[in-house]
Amino acid sequence: MSQGTEPQTAPDVLRAWPKADLHLHLDGSVRPETYLELARELPGQEALTLEEVRAAITVGDGAGSLTQFLSRFPVINRVTQTAPALRRITREALEDAVQAGVRYVELRAAPWLHTQGGLAPEAVVEAILAGMKEAARQIPILSRLILVALRGRPEEENRQVVQLALRYREHGVAGIDLAGDESLHPTAAYGGIFREAQEAGLAITVHAGEGAGPESIWTAVRELGARRLGHATSAVQDPALLDYLREHQIWVEVCLTSNLHTGVVARLEEHPFRRFLEAGVPVTLNSDDPGVSQIDLAGEWVRAAQTFHLTPEELAQLALNGVEAAFVPEATRAMLRAEFETQIDRLWPQVTASRR
Ligand code: HPA
Ligand code: ZN
C-alpha cells in the first residue's frame, strides 16, 4: 500500500459479498416505476409522471426529521391495498435484494397499513407470504416476515399484530417489531402489548433510540423484551447502556443512509457505527427503506466500508453477524453460516487484493 492512500474494498466485491438484510420495510421498498403503474389502477387518480412520483415517495440527502421521513408512507400506501399489489411489491423487494447480493431477508410489514381497501389483516399477511413463496421459486433468496406494531395506532390493532405473528409463526413469520414515530409516541406505552409476545417466546425487535434518547432503548430491552434494536443510535450517549448491549448480546440493526435521511446524524462520519464496534456492541448492516432512500444494501456496504475504513476481517464478521442475529431456528442458521463462509472464502483473495 502506498503511503497516504486509504485501502478500499472494491464495490463489485461488496456486491458479491454474502449479505443478510434484517431491517427492510416492505412499503419502504416500493419502486417508483411500480408505484406509477399501481397508481394508474386507482379509481379517480390523476395521471402522474415518474418525476412527480419520485418527489412524493422518495427523500433526498438534505437532513430532514423522522416525522418528515415518515410522511412518505401514507402516500406510498395508497397503492398497497390489494393482494396482487402486495404480492408484487414483495416479489420486487426480494428481486432488488438479490441484485444487491442479499441471500437472506427479513422483510417487515405493518398489516394494518394495508387494510384501507377492505383487506383483512390476515389477508395482508397471506398476500405477502405468497409473494415471498413466489420469489423463492424463482430467485436465490431465503426470506421471512416480521410483523410490525405501530406507535400511535390503537392498542387493539397492535394486540392483533401479536396474535397474527403467533398464528403465522410456523408459516414464514419470524417475529415482531415496533415502528412509527418514536419522537411522538414513547416506547414505555407499548410494554403491555409486547409482554404477551415475550410470554409466547416471539422474537422481538424494536425501533428505539432513533427519534428518542437512551431511555427509550432501556425500555425496549427491559420492558418490551427486544433482542434486536432498530437504529439505537442514541445508545452512544450512555456508556452503561453500551455495556449492557454487549453483555446481553442485543443486536443493533444499523441503517446508515436512513439515519442520514431522518436527520439522526448530519454526516455519516458522525454515525456511531465505529463506536459500536469499539464498544463490542454487536451490529448488523441493513437498508431500512431502499425505495424511499433510493439505495440498495450493496451500496450501504460500500458506504460503510469507505466511511469506517472496514478491514476484510471486519467485513467478514459483519456478514456473519447478519446470520447470527437472524430470527431463524438453529438448523437454518447453520445452513446460512456455511453458505456465507464458503462465499467469503471464495472472495477472500479479491477482498484482500482490492485493498493494495
Ligand atoms: N423508523 C420508524 N418507523 C419506520 C422507519 C424508521 O426508520 N422506517 C419505516 N418505518
Ligand atoms: Zn425501520
CSV table of N, CA and C in Angstrom, one decimal, residues 30-40 45-59 72 75-76 79 88 92 291-292 294:
chain,number,residue,atom,x,y,z
A,30,VAL,N,-41.0,0.1,-2.2
A,30,VAL,CA,-41.7,0.2,-3.4
A,30,VAL,C,-40.9,1.0,-4.4
A,31,ARG,N,-40.7,0.4,-5.6
A,31,ARG,CA,-40.0,1.1,-6.7
A,31,ARG,C,-40.9,2.2,-7.3
A,32,PRO,N,-40.4,3.4,-7.5
A,32,PRO,CA,-41.2,4.5,-8.1
A,32,PRO,C,-41.9,4.1,-9.4
A,33,GLU,N,-41.3,3.3,-10.2
A,33,GLU,CA,-41.9,2.8,-11.5
A,33,GLU,C,-43.1,1.9,-11.2
A,34,THR,N,-43.0,1.1,-10.2
A,34,THR,CA,-44.1,0.3,-9.8
A,34,THR,C,-45.3,1.1,-9.2
A,35,TYR,N,-44.9,2.1,-8.4
A,35,TYR,CA,-45.9,3.0,-7.8
A,35,TYR,C,-46.7,3.6,-8.9
A,36,LEU,N,-46.0,4.1,-10.0
A,36,LEU,CA,-46.7,4.7,-11.1
A,36,LEU,C,-47.7,3.8,-11.7
A,37,GLU,N,-47.3,2.5,-12.0
A,37,GLU,CA,-48.2,1.6,-12.6
A,37,GLU,C,-49.4,1.3,-11.7
A,38,LEU,N,-49.1,1.1,-10.4
A,38,LEU,CA,-50.2,0.7,-9.5
A,38,LEU,C,-51.2,1.9,-9.3
A,39,ALA,N,-50.6,3.1,-9.3
A,39,ALA,CA,-51.4,4.3,-9.1
A,39,ALA,C,-52.4,4.5,-10.3
A,40,ARG,N,-52.0,4.1,-11.5
A,40,ARG,CA,-52.9,4.2,-12.6
A,40,ARG,C,-54.1,3.4,-12.5
A,45,GLN,N,-57.7,8.5,-9.9
A,45,GLN,CA,-56.3,9.0,-9.8
A,45,GLN,C,-55.9,9.8,-11.0
A,46,GLU,N,-55.4,11.0,-10.8
A,46,GLU,CA,-55.0,11.8,-12.0
A,46,GLU,C,-53.7,11.2,-12.5
A,47,ALA,N,-53.4,11.4,-13.8
A,47,ALA,CA,-52.2,10.8,-14.3
A,47,ALA,C,-51.0,11.5,-13.6
A,48,LEU,N,-50.0,10.7,-13.2
A,48,LEU,CA,-48.8,11.2,-12.5
A,48,LEU,C,-47.6,10.9,-13.5
A,49,THR,N,-46.6,11.7,-13.3
A,49,THR,CA,-45.4,11.5,-14.0
A,49,THR,C,-44.4,10.8,-13.1
A,50,LEU,N,-43.4,10.1,-13.6
A,50,LEU,CA,-42.4,9.5,-12.8
A,50,LEU,C,-41.7,10.5,-11.8
A,51,GLU,N,-41.5,11.7,-12.4
A,51,GLU,CA,-40.9,12.7,-11.6
A,51,GLU,C,-41.7,13.1,-10.4
A,52,GLU,N,-43.0,13.2,-10.6
A,52,GLU,CA,-43.9,13.5,-9.5
A,52,GLU,C,-44.0,12.4,-8.5
A,53,VAL,N,-43.9,11.2,-9.0
A,53,VAL,CA,-43.9,10.0,-8.0
A,53,VAL,C,-42.6,10.1,-7.2
A,54,ARG,N,-41.5,10.3,-7.8
A,54,ARG,CA,-40.2,10.4,-7.1
A,54,ARG,C,-40.3,11.5,-6.0
A,55,ALA,N,-40.8,12.6,-6.4
A,55,ALA,CA,-40.9,13.7,-5.4
A,55,ALA,C,-41.8,13.4,-4.2
A,56,ALA,N,-42.8,12.5,-4.5
A,56,ALA,CA,-43.8,12.2,-3.5
A,56,ALA,C,-43.4,11.1,-2.5
A,57,ILE,N,-42.6,10.1,-3.1
A,57,ILE,CA,-42.4,8.9,-2.2
A,57,ILE,C,-40.9,8.7,-1.9
A,58,THR,N,-40.0,9.5,-2.4
A,58,THR,CA,-38.6,9.3,-2.0
A,58,THR,C,-38.1,10.6,-1.2
A,59,VAL,N,-36.9,10.5,-0.6
A,59,VAL,CA,-36.3,11.6,0.0
A,59,VAL,C,-34.9,11.8,-0.5
A,72,ARG,N,-43.8,10.1,4.0
A,72,ARG,CA,-43.8,9.5,2.7
A,72,ARG,C,-44.7,8.2,2.7
A,75,VAL,N,-48.5,8.2,1.6
A,75,VAL,CA,-48.6,8.3,0.1
A,75,VAL,C,-48.3,7.0,-0.5
A,76,ILE,N,-47.2,6.4,-0.1
A,76,ILE,CA,-46.8,5.0,-0.7
A,76,ILE,C,-48.0,4.1,-0.5
A,79,VAL,N,-51.2,2.8,-2.8
A,79,VAL,CA,-51.2,1.8,-3.8
A,79,VAL,C,-50.9,0.3,-3.3
A,88,ARG,N,-46.9,-8.3,-5.5
A,88,ARG,CA,-46.0,-7.8,-6.5
A,88,ARG,C,-44.8,-7.0,-5.8
A,92,GLU,N,-40.8,-7.9,-5.8
A,92,GLU,CA,-39.9,-6.9,-6.3
A,92,GLU,C,-38.9,-6.5,-5.2
A,291,GLY,N,-36.6,2.0,-1.2
A,291,GLY,CA,-37.4,2.7,-2.1
A,291,GLY,C,-37.4,4.2,-1.8
A,292,VAL,N,-37.7,4.5,-0.5
A,292,VAL,CA,-37.8,5.9,0.0
A,292,VAL,C,-36.4,6.6,-0.1
A,294,GLN,N,-33.8,5.5,-1.9
A,294,GLN,CA,-33.2,5.2,-3.3
A,294,GLN,C,-31.8,4.7,-3.1
